């Protein structure tokens, strides 16, 4: 399956954006999906992950209560509300086909075997 991330843009602090990770070339419903981000000069970090049926989700502590990951048949979304300047980064989605969502493993970018290109999110103060 191939992944395509989109939905980034420029927004003022306090605003919202919805990122999409669309899949093609396979059955996306069998894939665990994670969102990651990388700010300039920093390492890529985990943001959120979701199980294949959407029943389990995990979040970076700093985004809990502001970001929501959810999915439909072919797309995984990251709804980002109350955005802060420190959320500015390139956001990436990644996926791996697995029955259950292992929390610890899903935090690791290298654990995923499908990775999409990034989409830039810029939050102005």
XYZ file of C-alpha atoms in Angstrom:
125
model
C 0.000 0.000 0.000
C 1.185 3.531 -0.761
C 0.525 6.460 1.553
C -0.188 10.080 0.660
C -0.268 12.703 3.397
C -2.001 16.022 2.818
C -3.799 18.849 4.559
C -0.924 20.869 5.930
C -0.759 24.620 5.736
C -0.263 27.888 7.565
C -2.552 28.636 10.490
C -2.574 31.051 13.387
C -2.105 29.853 16.949
C -5.389 28.534 18.299
C -6.540 27.448 14.880
C -7.247 24.014 13.457
C -6.107 21.788 10.633
C -7.068 18.303 9.537
C -4.374 16.122 8.026
C -5.220 13.141 5.849
C -3.232 10.002 5.141
C -4.771 8.329 2.116
C -3.898 4.816 1.064
C -3.821 3.290 -2.368
C -2.849 -0.072 -3.772
C -4.092 -2.234 -0.949
C -6.550 -2.874 1.864
C -5.891 -0.074 4.326
C -8.218 -1.501 6.934
C -5.607 -4.105 7.904
C -2.995 -1.479 8.708
C -2.027 0.183 11.952
C -1.220 3.825 11.217
C 0.911 6.368 12.983
C 1.490 10.081 12.605
C 4.920 11.546 13.259
C 6.398 15.009 12.970
C 9.790 16.574 12.569
C 10.555 20.177 13.377
C 13.642 21.945 12.000
C 16.748 20.851 13.834
C 14.902 18.242 15.864
C 14.438 14.504 15.650
C 11.278 12.990 14.269
C 8.786 12.303 17.067
C 5.671 10.215 17.477
C 2.379 12.093 17.528
C -0.434 9.524 17.435
C -1.287 6.003 16.361
C -4.485 4.080 15.699
C -5.379 0.414 15.526
C -6.732 -1.111 12.357
C -10.344 -0.905 13.507
C -9.937 2.474 15.166
C -10.702 1.133 18.601
C -7.327 1.924 20.142
C -5.400 5.158 19.911
C -2.250 6.541 21.499
C -1.028 10.123 21.679
C 2.024 12.150 22.495
C 1.336 13.736 25.870
C 1.682 17.276 24.565
C -1.099 16.781 21.999
C -3.612 14.930 24.174
C -6.904 16.784 24.276
C -5.988 18.836 21.205
C -5.366 16.229 18.492
C -7.614 13.353 17.482
C -6.671 10.473 15.219
C -9.480 8.613 13.483
C -10.044 6.664 10.292
C -12.461 5.519 7.685
C -12.062 2.748 5.128
C -9.250 4.302 3.119
C -7.963 7.316 5.038
C -6.556 8.097 8.464
C -7.059 11.620 9.736
C -5.341 13.763 12.309
C -7.624 16.522 13.532
C -5.499 19.203 15.149
C -7.193 21.846 17.266
C -5.831 24.613 19.474
C -2.623 24.607 17.502
C 0.484 26.102 19.037
C 3.648 27.434 17.399
C 5.520 24.443 18.806
C 3.346 22.172 16.654
C 5.113 23.560 13.596
C 6.753 20.656 11.780
C 6.598 18.398 8.782
C 4.021 15.724 9.548
C 4.359 12.189 8.212
C 2.128 9.150 8.263
C 3.317 5.563 8.395
C 1.612 2.178 8.408
C 2.131 -1.472 9.135
C -0.197 -4.405 8.618
C -0.716 -6.124 11.938
C -3.625 -7.597 13.892
C -3.171 -5.668 17.138
C -1.695 -2.270 18.008
C 1.446 -2.678 20.109
C 1.713 0.630 21.933
C 5.463 0.644 22.462
C 6.314 -0.406 18.924
C 3.883 2.042 17.369
C 5.879 4.931 18.832
C 8.873 4.015 16.672
C 9.098 5.360 13.126
C 11.382 2.487 12.061
C 8.822 -0.117 13.132
C 6.505 0.843 10.272
C 7.056 -0.622 6.808
C 5.004 1.893 4.816
C 5.837 5.586 5.006
C 4.357 8.566 3.239
C 5.891 11.866 2.278
C 5.445 14.746 4.667
C 3.073 17.669 4.761
C 4.175 20.981 6.258
C 2.251 22.479 9.180
C 3.189 25.986 10.220
C 1.558 27.673 13.207
C 2.163 31.378 13.554
C 2.053 33.163 16.904
